[in-house]
Protein backbone atom coordinates (compact mmCIF):
# COMPACT_ATOMS: atom_id res chain seq x y z
CA UNK A 1 0.00 0.00 0.00
CA UNK A 2 1.38 3.39 -1.01
CA UNK A 3 1.53 5.88 1.87
CA UNK A 4 1.73 9.64 1.76
CA UNK A 5 3.80 11.63 4.22
CA UNK A 6 2.24 14.73 5.76
CA UNK A 7 4.51 16.93 3.64
CA UNK A 8 3.63 15.13 0.39
CA UNK A 9 -0.10 15.36 1.11
CA UNK A 10 0.13 19.05 2.00
CA UNK A 11 2.11 19.97 -1.14
CA UNK A 12 -0.07 17.89 -3.45
CA UNK A 13 -3.38 19.25 -2.09
CA UNK A 14 -2.06 22.82 -2.20
CA UNK A 15 -1.21 22.42 -5.89
CA UNK A 16 -4.60 20.82 -6.56
CA UNK A 17 -6.44 23.72 -4.97
CA UNK A 18 -4.27 26.64 -6.07
CA UNK A 19 -2.73 25.49 -9.35
CA UNK A 20 0.89 25.71 -10.49
CA UNK A 21 3.26 27.33 -8.01
CA UNK A 22 6.94 28.08 -7.43
CA UNK A 23 8.69 26.04 -4.73
CA UNK A 24 9.20 29.19 -2.66
CA UNK A 25 5.45 29.84 -2.68
CA UNK A 26 4.74 26.21 -1.72
CA UNK A 27 6.90 26.69 1.37
CA UNK A 28 4.42 29.33 2.52
CA UNK A 29 1.11 27.86 1.39
CA UNK A 30 1.81 24.17 2.08
CA UNK A 31 3.68 24.74 5.33
CA UNK A 32 6.72 22.68 4.32
CA UNK A 33 10.19 23.72 5.49
CA UNK A 34 12.31 25.44 2.86
CA UNK A 35 15.05 22.85 3.28
CA UNK A 36 12.61 20.01 2.50
CA UNK A 37 10.44 21.40 -0.30
CA UNK A 38 12.61 20.14 -3.19
CA UNK A 39 12.93 16.64 -1.77
CA UNK A 40 9.14 16.48 -1.28
CA UNK A 41 8.57 17.64 -4.87
CA UNK A 42 11.08 15.08 -6.15
CA UNK A 43 9.29 12.33 -4.20
CA UNK A 44 5.91 13.35 -5.65
CA UNK A 45 7.36 13.57 -9.16
CA UNK A 46 8.74 10.06 -8.74
CA UNK A 47 5.20 8.77 -8.08
CA UNK A 48 4.74 8.46 -11.84
CA UNK A 49 3.85 12.11 -12.19
CA UNK A 50 1.66 12.89 -9.18
CA UNK A 51 3.35 16.29 -9.43
CA UNK A 52 4.72 17.64 -12.71
CA UNK A 53 7.57 20.09 -13.22
CA UNK A 54 6.52 22.63 -15.82
CA UNK A 55 8.75 24.07 -18.53
CA UNK A 56 9.75 27.70 -18.42
CA UNK A 57 11.16 30.21 -15.98
CA UNK A 58 10.61 30.63 -13.11
CA UNK A 59 10.30 26.89 -12.40
CA UNK A 60 6.81 25.88 -11.31
CA UNK A 61 5.16 22.62 -10.32
CA UNK A 62 1.56 21.49 -10.80
CA UNK A 63 -0.54 18.55 -9.62
CA UNK A 64 -1.63 15.74 -11.88
CA UNK A 65 -5.38 15.07 -11.95
CA UNK A 66 -6.28 13.24 -8.69
CA UNK A 67 -8.41 10.77 -10.68
CA UNK A 68 -5.27 9.57 -12.45
CA UNK A 69 -3.27 9.46 -9.22
CA UNK A 70 -5.93 7.45 -7.42
CA UNK A 71 -6.79 5.06 -10.23
CA UNK A 72 -3.27 4.34 -11.44
CA UNK A 73 -1.13 4.71 -8.34
CA UNK A 74 -2.95 4.26 -5.06
CA UNK A 75 -5.60 1.66 -5.78
CA UNK A 76 -7.64 0.59 -2.79
CA UNK A 77 -6.52 2.37 0.36
CA UNK A 78 -7.75 1.21 3.72
CA UNK A 79 -6.84 4.17 5.88
CA UNK A 80 -9.94 6.34 6.39
CA UNK A 81 -7.92 9.51 6.84
CA UNK A 82 -6.18 8.95 3.49
CA UNK A 83 -9.52 8.21 1.81
CA UNK A 84 -10.92 11.50 3.09
CA UNK A 85 -7.81 13.29 1.84
CA UNK A 86 -8.11 11.74 -1.60
CA UNK A 87 -11.83 12.51 -1.91
CA UNK A 88 -11.17 16.12 -0.97
CA UNK A 89 -8.33 16.37 -3.48
CA UNK A 90 -10.43 15.17 -6.38
CA UNK A 91 -13.30 17.47 -5.43
CA UNK A 92 -10.95 20.45 -5.23
CA UNK A 93 -9.41 19.61 -8.62
CA UNK A 94 -12.87 19.30 -10.22
CA UNK A 95 -13.89 22.69 -8.84
CA UNK A 96 -10.71 24.19 -10.21
CA UNK A 97 -11.39 22.57 -13.60
CA UNK A 98 -15.03 23.75 -13.70
CA UNK A 99 -13.97 27.30 -12.86
CA UNK A 100 -11.30 27.14 -15.57
CA UNK A 101 -13.90 26.06 -18.15
CA UNK A 102 -16.16 28.97 -17.21
CA UNK A 103 -13.44 31.60 -17.20
CA UNK A 104 -11.08 30.72 -20.06
CA UNK A 105 -11.20 29.54 -23.65
CA UNK A 106 -7.80 27.80 -23.56
CA UNK A 107 -5.80 25.71 -21.08
CA UNK A 108 -2.92 23.24 -20.98
CA UNK A 109 -2.88 19.69 -19.58
CA UNK A 110 0.41 17.99 -18.75
CA UNK A 111 1.58 14.49 -19.69
CA UNK A 112 0.00 11.83 -21.88
CA UNK A 113 -2.03 10.60 -18.91
CA UNK A 114 -3.35 14.12 -18.39
CA UNK A 115 -4.30 14.34 -22.07
CA UNK A 116 -6.21 11.05 -21.84
CA UNK A 117 -8.03 12.11 -18.68
CA UNK A 118 -8.95 15.39 -20.40
CA UNK A 119 -10.22 13.56 -23.50
CA UNK A 120 -12.37 11.25 -21.38
CA UNK A 121 -13.75 14.28 -19.52
CA UNK A 122 -14.64 16.09 -22.75
CA UNK A 123 -16.26 12.99 -24.26
CA UNK A 124 -18.25 12.38 -21.08
CA UNK A 125 -19.94 15.75 -21.71
CA UNK A 126 -20.31 15.24 -25.47
CA UNK A 127 -23.79 16.00 -26.81
CA UNK A 128 -23.59 15.08 -30.48
CA UNK A 129 -20.24 14.24 -32.08
CA UNK A 130 -16.58 13.40 -31.69
CA UNK A 131 -14.07 13.83 -34.52
CA UNK A 132 -10.63 12.25 -34.11
CA UNK A 133 -7.57 12.95 -36.26
CA UNK A 134 -4.46 11.08 -35.16
CA UNK A 135 -1.65 9.40 -37.12
CA UNK A 136 -0.91 7.15 -34.12
CA UNK A 137 -3.76 5.30 -32.41
CA UNK A 138 -1.61 3.31 -29.98
CA UNK A 139 -3.19 5.22 -27.09
CA UNK A 140 -6.53 3.51 -27.71
CA UNK A 141 -6.93 0.80 -25.08
CA UNK A 142 -9.85 -1.00 -23.45
CA UNK A 143 -11.05 2.10 -21.59
CA UNK A 144 -11.06 4.14 -24.82
CA UNK A 145 -12.95 1.39 -26.68
CA UNK A 146 -15.55 1.45 -23.88
CA UNK A 147 -15.74 5.23 -24.12
CA UNK A 148 -16.25 5.12 -27.90
CA UNK A 149 -18.79 2.28 -27.74
CA UNK A 150 -20.81 4.16 -25.11
CA UNK A 151 -20.78 7.24 -27.31
CA UNK A 152 -22.09 5.22 -30.27
CA UNK A 153 -24.76 3.42 -28.20
CA UNK A 154 -26.07 6.83 -27.19
CA UNK A 155 -26.57 7.69 -30.86
CA UNK A 156 -23.73 10.19 -31.11
CA UNK A 157 -21.48 10.42 -34.16
CA UNK A 158 -17.87 9.23 -34.10
CA UNK A 159 -15.50 9.93 -36.99
CA UNK A 160 -11.90 8.75 -36.91
CA UNK A 161 -9.13 9.56 -39.41
CA UNK A 162 -5.76 7.81 -39.13
CA UNK A 163 -3.05 6.14 -41.19
CA UNK A 164 -3.41 2.71 -42.85
CA UNK A 165 -0.98 1.35 -40.24
CA UNK A 166 -3.89 1.31 -37.76
CA UNK A 167 -6.28 -0.51 -40.05
CA UNK A 168 -7.15 -3.11 -37.37
CA UNK A 169 -8.17 -0.51 -34.79
CA UNK A 170 -10.13 1.43 -37.40
CA UNK A 171 -11.87 -1.75 -38.52
CA UNK A 172 -12.90 -2.51 -34.95
CA UNK A 173 -14.28 1.00 -34.51
CA UNK A 174 -16.06 0.77 -37.86
CA UNK A 175 -17.70 -2.51 -36.91
CA UNK A 176 -19.15 -0.78 -33.87
CA UNK A 177 -20.68 2.07 -35.85
CA UNK A 178 -17.94 4.66 -36.24
CA UNK A 179 -17.25 6.31 -39.58
CA UNK A 180 -13.55 5.67 -40.25
CA UNK A 181 -11.15 6.77 -42.98
CA UNK A 182 -7.44 6.43 -43.73
CA UNK A 183 -4.87 8.81 -45.15
CA UNK A 184 -1.11 8.78 -45.57
CA UNK A 185 -0.94 12.47 -44.72
CA UNK A 186 -2.78 12.70 -41.40
CA UNK A 187 -2.12 15.96 -39.57
CA UNK A 188 -0.84 16.14 -35.97
CA UNK A 189 -3.42 14.80 -33.51
CA UNK A 190 -6.49 16.74 -32.42
CA UNK A 191 -9.92 15.76 -31.12
CA UNK A 192 -13.08 17.81 -31.75
CA UNK A 193 -16.06 17.56 -29.40
CA UNK A 194 -19.45 18.85 -30.58
CA UNK A 195 -17.73 21.39 -32.80
CA UNK A 196 -17.32 23.59 -29.72
CA UNK A 197 -14.01 22.41 -28.23
CA UNK A 198 -10.79 20.96 -29.61
CA UNK A 199 -8.04 19.12 -27.74
CA UNK A 200 -4.66 19.39 -29.46
CA UNK A 201 -2.03 16.80 -28.49
CA UNK A 202 1.70 17.46 -28.62
CA UNK A 203 4.86 15.50 -27.82
CA UNK A 204 8.33 16.44 -26.56
CA UNK A 205 7.10 17.09 -23.96
CA UNK A 206 3.79 15.24 -23.89
CA UNK A 207 1.01 17.72 -23.26
CA UNK A 208 -2.32 18.89 -24.61
CA UNK A 209 -4.11 22.19 -25.17
CA UNK A 210 -7.88 22.57 -24.94
CA UNK A 211 -9.28 25.45 -27.00
CA UNK A 212 -12.89 26.66 -26.95
CA UNK A 213 -12.40 29.76 -29.08
CA UNK A 214 -15.23 29.71 -31.62
CA UNK A 215 -13.30 30.86 -34.69
CA UNK A 216 -10.37 28.53 -34.05
CA UNK A 217 -12.61 25.51 -33.45
CA UNK A 218 -14.64 26.23 -36.60
CA UNK A 219 -11.40 26.30 -38.57
CA UNK A 220 -10.40 22.89 -37.19
CA UNK A 221 -13.86 21.49 -38.00
CA UNK A 222 -13.49 22.67 -41.61
CA UNK A 223 -9.99 21.18 -41.79
CA UNK A 224 -11.20 17.86 -40.40
CA UNK A 225 -14.20 17.65 -42.71
CA UNK A 226 -12.01 18.33 -45.75
CA UNK A 227 -9.34 15.81 -44.72
CA UNK A 228 -11.97 13.22 -43.86
CA UNK A 229 -13.79 13.66 -47.16
CA UNK A 230 -10.56 13.01 -49.04
CA UNK A 231 -9.63 10.04 -46.85
CA UNK A 232 -9.90 6.47 -48.06
CA UNK A 233 -12.69 4.19 -46.93
CA UNK A 234 -11.75 0.82 -45.51
CA UNK A 235 -12.65 -1.87 -48.02
CA UNK A 236 -13.14 -4.70 -45.57
CA UNK A 237 -15.88 -7.31 -45.66
CA UNK A 238 -16.39 -7.20 -41.92
CA UNK A 239 -17.37 -3.53 -42.20
CA UNK A 240 -19.37 -3.81 -45.39
CA UNK A 241 -21.41 -6.88 -44.41
Coordinates of N, CA and C in Angstrom, one line a residue, residues 55-238:
X55 N 7.7 23.4 -17.8 CA 8.8 24.1 -18.5 C 8.7 25.6 -18.3
X56 N 9.8 26.2 -18.5 CA 9.7 27.7 -18.4 C 10.4 28.2 -17.2
X57 N 10.6 29.5 -17.1 CA 11.2 30.2 -16.0 C 10.2 31.3 -15.5
X58 N 10.0 31.4 -14.2 CA 10.6 30.6 -13.1 C 10.0 29.2 -13.1
X59 N 10.7 28.3 -12.5 CA 10.3 26.9 -12.4 C 9.1 26.8 -11.5
X60 N 8.0 26.1 -12.1 CA 6.8 25.9 -11.3 C 6.4 24.4 -11.4
X61 N 5.7 24.0 -10.4 CA 5.2 22.6 -10.3 C 3.6 22.7 -10.3
X62 N 3.0 21.6 -10.8 CA 1.6 21.5 -10.8 C 1.2 20.1 -10.5
X63 N 0.0 19.9 -10.0 CA -0.5 18.5 -9.6 C -1.2 17.8 -10.8
X64 N -0.9 16.6 -10.9 CA -1.6 15.7 -11.9 C -3.1 15.6 -11.4
X65 N -4.0 15.3 -12.3 CA -5.4 15.1 -12.0 C -5.5 14.0 -10.9
X66 N -6.2 14.2 -9.8 CA -6.3 13.2 -8.7 C -6.9 11.9 -9.2
X67 N -7.8 12.0 -10.2 CA -8.4 10.8 -10.7 C -7.3 9.8 -11.2
X68 N -6.4 10.4 -11.9 CA -5.3 9.6 -12.4 C -4.4 9.0 -11.3
X69 N -4.1 9.9 -10.3 CA -3.3 9.5 -9.2 C -3.9 8.3 -8.5
X70 N -5.2 8.5 -8.2 CA -5.9 7.4 -7.4 C -6.1 6.2 -8.2
X71 N -6.5 6.3 -9.4 CA -6.8 5.1 -10.2 C -5.5 4.3 -10.6
X72 N -4.5 5.0 -10.9 CA -3.3 4.3 -11.4 C -2.2 4.0 -10.4
X73 N -2.2 4.8 -9.3 CA -1.1 4.7 -8.3 C -1.5 4.2 -7.0
X74 N -2.6 4.6 -6.4 CA -2.9 4.3 -5.1 C -3.8 3.0 -4.9
X75 N -4.7 2.8 -5.9 CA -5.6 1.7 -5.8 C -6.5 1.8 -4.6
X76 N -6.8 0.6 -4.0 CA -7.6 0.6 -2.8 C -6.8 0.9 -1.6
X77 N -7.2 1.9 -0.8 CA -6.5 2.4 0.4 C -7.4 2.2 1.6
X78 N -6.9 1.5 2.6 CA -7.7 1.2 3.7 C -7.9 2.3 4.8
X79 N -6.9 3.2 4.8 CA -6.8 4.2 5.9 C -7.9 5.2 5.6
X80 N -8.8 5.4 6.6 CA -9.9 6.3 6.4 C -9.5 7.8 6.2
X81 N -8.4 8.1 6.9 CA -7.9 9.5 6.8 C -7.4 9.8 5.4
X82 N -6.7 8.8 4.8 CA -6.2 8.9 3.5 C -7.3 9.0 2.5
X83 N -8.4 8.2 2.7 CA -9.5 8.2 1.8 C -10.2 9.6 1.8
X84 N -10.3 10.2 3.0 CA -10.9 11.5 3.1 C -10.1 12.5 2.4
X85 N -8.7 12.4 2.5 CA -7.8 13.3 1.8 C -8.0 13.2 0.3
X86 N -8.0 12.0 -0.2 CA -8.1 11.7 -1.6 C -9.4 12.3 -2.2
X87 N -10.5 12.0 -1.4 CA -11.8 12.5 -1.9 C -11.8 14.0 -2.0
X88 N -11.2 14.7 -1.0 CA -11.2 16.1 -1.0 C -10.3 16.7 -2.1
X89 N -9.2 15.9 -2.4 CA -8.3 16.4 -3.5 C -9.0 16.3 -4.8
X90 N -9.7 15.3 -5.1 CA -10.4 15.2 -6.4 C -11.5 16.2 -6.5
X91 N -12.2 16.5 -5.4 CA -13.3 17.5 -5.4 C -12.7 18.9 -5.7
X92 N -11.6 19.1 -5.0 CA -10.9 20.4 -5.2 C -10.5 20.6 -6.7
X93 N -9.9 19.5 -7.2 CA -9.4 19.6 -8.6 C -10.6 19.8 -9.6
X94 N -11.7 19.1 -9.3 CA -12.9 19.3 -10.2 C -13.4 20.7 -10.2
X95 N -13.4 21.3 -9.0 CA -13.9 22.7 -8.8 C -13.0 23.6 -9.6
X96 N -11.7 23.4 -9.5 CA -10.7 24.2 -10.2 C -10.9 24.0 -11.7
X97 N -11.2 22.8 -12.2 CA -11.4 22.6 -13.6 C -12.7 23.3 -14.1
X98 N -13.8 23.1 -13.3 CA -15.0 23.8 -13.7 C -14.9 25.3 -13.8
X99 N -14.2 25.9 -12.8 CA -14.0 27.3 -12.9 C -13.1 27.7 -14.1
X100 N -12.1 26.9 -14.4 CA -11.3 27.1 -15.6 C -12.1 27.1 -16.9
X101 N -13.1 26.2 -17.0 CA -13.9 26.1 -18.1 C -14.8 27.3 -18.3
X102 N -15.3 27.8 -17.2 CA -16.2 29.0 -17.2 C -15.4 30.2 -17.6
X103 N -14.1 30.3 -17.1 CA -13.4 31.6 -17.2 C -12.4 31.7 -18.3
X104 N -12.1 30.6 -19.0 CA -11.1 30.7 -20.1 C -11.5 29.9 -21.3
X105 N -10.9 30.3 -22.4 CA -11.2 29.5 -23.7 C -10.0 28.6 -24.0
X106 N -9.0 28.6 -23.2 CA -7.8 27.8 -23.6 C -7.0 27.4 -22.3
X107 N -6.6 26.1 -22.2 CA -5.8 25.7 -21.1 C -5.0 24.5 -21.5
X108 N -3.9 24.3 -20.7 CA -2.9 23.2 -21.0 C -3.1 22.1 -20.0
X109 N -2.9 20.9 -20.5 CA -2.9 19.7 -19.6 C -1.5 19.0 -19.8
X110 N -1.0 18.5 -18.7 CA 0.4 18.0 -18.8 C 0.4 16.5 -18.8
X111 N 1.4 15.9 -19.6 CA 1.6 14.5 -19.7 C 0.5 13.8 -20.5
X112 N 0.9 12.6 -21.1 CA 0.0 11.8 -21.9 C -1.2 11.3 -21.0
X113 N -0.9 11.0 -19.8 CA -2.0 10.6 -18.9 C -3.0 11.7 -18.7
X114 N -2.5 13.0 -18.5 CA -3.4 14.1 -18.4 C -4.2 14.4 -19.6
X115 N -3.6 14.2 -20.8 CA -4.3 14.3 -22.1 C -5.4 13.3 -22.2
X116 N -5.2 12.1 -21.8 CA -6.2 11.0 -21.8 C -7.3 11.3 -20.9
X117 N -7.0 11.8 -19.7 CA -8.0 12.1 -18.7 C -8.9 13.3 -19.2
X118 N -8.2 14.2 -19.8 CA -8.9 15.4 -20.4 C -9.9 15.0 -21.5
X119 N -9.4 14.0 -22.4 CA -10.2 13.6 -23.5 C -11.4 12.8 -23.0
X120 N -11.2 12.0 -22.0 CA -12.4 11.3 -21.4 C -13.4 12.2 -20.8
X121 N -12.9 13.3 -20.1 CA -13.7 14.3 -19.5 C -14.6 15.0 -20.6
X122 N -13.9 15.4 -21.7 CA -14.6 16.1 -22.7 C -15.7 15.2 -23.4
X123 N -15.3 13.9 -23.6 CA -16.3 13.0 -24.3 C -17.4 12.7 -23.3
X124 N -17.2 12.7 -22.0 CA -18.3 12.4 -21.1 C -19.3 13.4 -21.1
X125 N -19.0 14.7 -21.6 CA -19.9 15.7 -21.7 C -20.3 16.0 -23.2
X126 N -20.0 15.1 -24.0 CA -20.3 15.2 -25.5 C -21.8 15.1 -25.7
X127 N -22.4 16.0 -26.5 CA -23.8 16.0 -26.8 C -24.1 15.4 -28.2
X128 N -23.2 15.5 -29.1 CA -23.6 15.1 -30.5 C -22.5 14.4 -31.3
X129 N -21.2 14.8 -31.2 CA -20.2 14.2 -32.1 C -18.8 14.3 -31.5
X130 N -18.0 13.4 -32.0 CA -16.6 13.4 -31.7 C -15.8 13.1 -33.0
X131 N -14.9 14.0 -33.3 CA -14.1 13.8 -34.5 C -12.6 13.7 -34.1
X132 N -12.0 12.6 -34.5 CA -10.6 12.2 -34.1 C -9.7 12.2 -35.3
X133 N -8.7 13.0 -35.3 CA -7.6 13.0 -36.3 C -6.3 12.6 -35.5
X134 N -5.7 11.5 -35.9 CA -4.5 11.1 -35.2 C -3.7 10.1 -36.0
X135 N -2.4 10.4 -36.3 CA -1.7 9.4 -37.1 C -1.2 8.2 -36.3
X136 N -1.4 8.2 -35.0 CA -0.9 7.2 -34.1 C -2.0 6.8 -33.1
X137 N -2.6 5.7 -33.3 CA -3.8 5.3 -32.4 C -3.4 4.3 -31.3
X138 N -2.1 4.2 -31.0 CA -1.6 3.3 -30.0 C -2.2 3.6 -28.6
X139 N -2.6 4.8 -28.4 CA -3.2 5.2 -27.1 C -4.6 4.6 -26.8
X140 N -5.2 4.1 -27.9 CA -6.5 3.5 -27.7 C -6.4 2.1 -27.1
X141 N -6.9 2.1 -25.8 CA -6.9 0.8 -25.1 C -8.4 0.4 -24.8
X142 N -8.5 -0.5 -23.8 CA -9.8 -1.0 -23.5 C -10.8 0.1 -22.9
X143 N -10.2 1.0 -22.1 CA -11.1 2.1 -21.6 C -11.5 3.0 -22.7
X144 N -10.7 3.3 -23.7 CA -11.1 4.1 -24.8 C -12.1 3.5 -25.7
X145 N -11.9 2.1 -25.9 CA -13.0 1.4 -26.7 C -14.3 1.5 -26.0
X146 N -14.3 1.3 -24.6 CA -15.6 1.5 -23.9 C -16.1 2.8 -24.0
X147 N -15.3 3.9 -24.0 CA -15.7 5.2 -24.1 C -16.4 5.4 -25.5
X148 N -15.7 5.0 -26.6 CA -16.2 5.1 -27.9 C -17.5 4.3 -28.1
X149 N -17.6 3.1 -27.6 CA -18.8 2.3 -27.7 C -20.0 2.9 -27.0
X150 N -19.7 3.5 -25.8 CA -20.8 4.2 -25.1 C -21.3 5.3 -25.9
X151 N -20.4 6.1 -26.5 CA -20.8 7.2 -27.3 C -21.7 6.8 -28.5
X152 N -21.3 5.7 -29.1 CA -22.1 5.2 -30.3 C -23.4 4.7 -29.8
X153 N -23.5 4.0 -28.7 CA -24.8 3.4 -28.2 C -25.7 4.5 -27.9
X154 N -25.2 5.7 -27.5 CA -26.1 6.8 -27.2 C -26.5 7.6 -28.4
X155 N -26.1 7.1 -29.6 CA -26.6 7.7 -30.9 C -25.8 8.9 -31.3
X156 N -24.6 9.1 -30.7 CA -23.7 10.2 -31.1 C -22.7 9.8 -32.2
X157 N -22.3 10.7 -33.0 CA -21.5 10.4 -34.2 C -20.0 10.4 -33.8
X158 N -19.3 9.4 -34.3 CA -17.9 9.2 -34.1 C -17.2 9.1 -35.5
X159 N -16.3 10.0 -35.8 CA -15.5 9.9 -37.0 C -14.0 9.9 -36.6
X160 N -13.3 8.9 -37.2 CA -11.9 8.8 -36.9 C -11.1 8.7 -38.2
X161 N -10.0 9.5 -38.3 CA -9.1 9.6 -39.4 C -7.7 9.2 -38.9
X162 N -7.1 8.2 -39.5 CA -5.8 7.8 -39.1 C -5.0 7.2 -40.3
X163 N -3.8 6.7 -40.1 CA -3.1 6.1 -41.2 C -3.4 4.7 -41.4
X164 N -3.1 4.1 -42.6 CA -3.4 2.7 -42.9 C -2.7 1.8 -41.9
X165 N -1.7 2.2 -41.2 CA -1.0 1.3 -40.2 C -1.9 0.9 -39.1
X166 N -3.0 1.6 -38.9 CA -3.9 1.3 -37.8 C -5.2 0.8 -38.3
X167 N -5.1 0.1 -39.4 CA -6.3 -0.5 -40.0 C -7.1 -1.4 -39.1
X168 N -6.4 -2.2 -38.3 CA -7.1 -3.1 -37.4 C -8.0 -2.4 -36.4
X169 N -7.4 -1.3 -35.8 CA -8.2 -0.5 -34.8 C -9.3 0.2 -35.5
X170 N -9.1 0.7 -36.7 CA -10.1 1.4 -37.4 C -11.2 0.5 -37.8
X171 N -10.9 -0.7 -38.2 CA -11.9 -1.7 -38.5 C -12.8 -2.1 -37.3
X172 N -12.1 -2.2 -36.2 CA -12.9 -2.5 -34.9 C -13.9 -1.4 -34.6
X173 N -13.4 -0.1 -34.8 CA -14.3 1.0 -34.5 C -15.4 1.1 -35.5
X174 N -15.1 0.8 -36.8 CA -16.1 0.8 -37.9 C -17.1 -0.3 -37.6
X175 N -16.7 -1.4 -37.2 CA -17.7 -2.5 -36.9 C -18.7 -2.1 -35.8
X176 N -18.3 -1.2 -35.0 CA -19.1 -0.8 -33.9 C -20.0 0.5 -34.2
X177 N -19.8 1.0 -35.4 CA -20.7 2.1 -35.9 C -20.0 3.4 -36.1
X178 N -18.7 3.4 -35.9 CA -17.9 4.7 -36.2 C -17.7 4.8 -37.7
X179 N -17.6 6.0 -38.2 CA -17.2 6.3 -39.6 C -15.7 6.5 -39.6
X180 N -15.0 5.6 -40.3 CA -13.5 5.7 -40.2 C -13.0 5.8 -41.6
X181 N -11.8 6.6 -41.7 CA -11.1 6.8 -43.0 C -9.6 6.7 -42.7
X182 N -8.9 6.5 -43.8 CA -7.4 6.4 -43.7 C -6.8 7.5 -44.7
X183 N -5.6 7.9 -44.3 CA -4.9 8.8 -45.2 C -3.4 8.7 -44.8
X184 N -2.5 8.8 -45.8 CA -1.1 8.8 -45.6 C -0.6 10.1 -45.1
X185 N -1.4 11.1 -45.1 CA -0.9 12.5 -44.7 C -1.8 13.0 -43.6
X186 N -2.0 12.2 -42.5 CA -2.8 12.7 -41.4 C -2.0 13.8 -40.6
X187 N -2.7 14.8 -40.3 CA -2.1 16.0 -39.6 C -1.8 15.6 -38.1
X188 N -1.1 16.4 -37.4 CA -0.8 16.1 -36.0 C -2.2 16.0 -35.2
X189 N -2.2 15.2 -34.2 CA -3.4 14.8 -33.5 C -4.2 15.9 -32.9
X190 N -5.5 15.9 -33.1 CA -6.5 16.7 -32.4 C -7.8 16.0 -32.4
X191 N -8.6 16.4 -31.4 CA -9.9 15.8 -31.1 C -11.0 16.8 -30.9
X192 N -12.0 16.8 -31.8 CA -13.1 17.8 -31.8 C -14.3 17.3 -31.1
X193 N -14.9 18.0 -30.1 CA -16.1 17.6 -29.4 C -17.2 18.5 -29.7
X194 N -18.2 18.1 -30.3 CA -19.5 18.8 -30.6 C -19.2 20.1 -31.4
X195 N -18.0 20.2 -32.0 CA -17.7 21.4 -32.8 C -17.6 22.6 -31.9
X196 N -17.4 22.4 -30.6 CA -17.3 23.6 -29.7 C -16.0 23.6 -29.0
X197 N -15.3 22.5 -28.9 CA -14.0 22.4 -28.2 C -13.1 21.5 -29.0
X198 N -11.8 21.8 -29.0 CA -10.8 21.0 -29.6 C -9.7 20.7 -28.6
X199 N -9.2 19.5 -28.6 CA -8.0 19.1 -27.7 C -6.9 18.8 -28.7
X200 N -5.8 19.6 -28.6 CA -4.7 19.4 -29.5 C -3.6 18.6 -28.6
X201 N -3.0 17.6 -29.2 CA -2.0 16.8 -28.5 C -0.6 17.0 -29.1
X202 N 0.3 17.2 -28.2 CA 1.7 17.5 -28.6 C 2.6 16.5 -27.9
X203 N 3.8 16.3 -28.5 CA 4.9 15.5 -27.8 C 6.1 16.3 -27.7
X204 N 7.0 15.8 -26.8 CA 8.3 16.4 -26.6 C 8.2 17.9 -26.1
X205 N 7.6 18.1 -24.9 CA 7.1 17.1 -24.0 C 5.6 16.8 -24.3
X206 N 5.2 15.6 -23.7 CA 3.8 15.2 -23.9 C 2.9 16.2 -23.1
X207 N 2.0 16.8 -23.9 CA 1.0 17.7 -23.3 C -0.2 17.9 -24.2
X208 N -1.2 18.6 -23.8 CA -2.3 18.9 -24.6 C -2.8 20.3 -24.3
X209 N -3.5 20.9 -25.3 CA -4.1 22.2 -25.2 C -5.6 22.1 -25.6
X210 N -6.5 22.5 -24.7 CA -7.9 22.6 -24.9 C -8.2 24.0 -25.4
X211 N -8.9 24.1 -26.5 CA -9.3 25.4 -27.0 C -10.8 25.5 -27.3
X212 N -11.5 26.5 -26.7 CA -12.9 26.7 -26.9 C -13.2 27.9 -27.7
X213 N -12.2 28.6 -28.3 CA -12.4 29.8 -29.1 C -13.2 29.4 -30.3
X214 N -14.3 30.1 -30.6 CA -15.2 29.7 -31.6 C -14.6 29.7 -33.0
X215 N -13.9 30.8 -33.4 CA -13.3 30.9 -34.7 C -12.2 29.8 -34.9
X216 N -11.4 29.5 -33.9 CA -10.4 28.5 -34.1 C -11.0 27.1 -34.2
X217 N -12.0 26.8 -33.4 CA -12.6 25.5 -33.5 C -13.3 25.3 -34.8
X218 N -14.0 26.3 -35.3 CA -14.6 26.2 -36.6 C -13.6 25.9 -37.7
X219 N -12.5 26.6 -37.6 CA -11.4 26.3 -38.6 C -10.9 24.9 -38.5
X220 N -10.8 24.3 -37.3 CA -10.4 22.9 -37.2 C -11.5 21.9 -37.7
X221 N -12.8 22.3 -37.5 CA -13.9 21.5 -38.0 C -13.8 21.5 -39.5
X222 N -13.6 22.6 -40.1 CA -13.5 22.7 -41.6 C -12.3 21.9 -42.1
X223 N -11.2 22.0 -41.4 CA -10.0 21.2 -41.8 C -10.3 19.7 -41.7
X224 N -10.9 19.3 -40.6 CA -11.2 17.9 -40.4 C -12.1 17.4 -41.5
X225 N -13.2 18.1 -41.7 CA -14.2 17.6 -42.7 C -13.6 17.5 -44.1
X226 N -12.7 18.4 -44.5 CA -12.0 18.3 -45.7 C -11.1 17.1 -45.8
X227 N -10.3 16.9 -44.8 CA -9.3 15.8 -44.7 C -10.1 14.5 -44.7
X228 N -11.2 14.5 -44.0 CA -12.0 13.2 -43.9 C -12.6 12.9 -45.2
X229 N -13.1 13.9 -45.9 CA -13.8 13.7 -47.2 C -12.8 13.1 -48.2
X230 N -11.6 13.5 -48.1 CA -10.6 13.0 -49.0 C -9.9 11.7 -48.6
X231 N -10.2 11.3 -47.4 CA -9.6 10.0 -46.8 C -10.2 8.8 -47.5
X232 N -9.5 7.7 -47.4 CA -9.9 6.5 -48.1 C -10.8 5.6 -47.1
X233 N -11.8 5.1 -47.7 CA -12.7 4.2 -46.9 C -12.0 2.8 -46.8
X234 N -12.3 2.2 -45.7 CA -11.7 0.8 -45.5 C -12.6 -0.2 -46.3
X235 N -11.9 -0.9 -47.2 CA -12.6 -1.9 -48.0 C -12.5 -3.2 -47.4
X236 N -13.3 -3.4 -46.3 CA -13.1 -4.7 -45.6 C -14.5 -5.3 -45.4
X237 N -14.6 -6.6 -45.7 CA -15.9 -7.3 -45.7 C -16.6 -7.2 -44.3
X238 N -15.8 -7.2 -43.2 CA -16.4 -7.2 -41.9 C -17.1 -5.9 -41.7

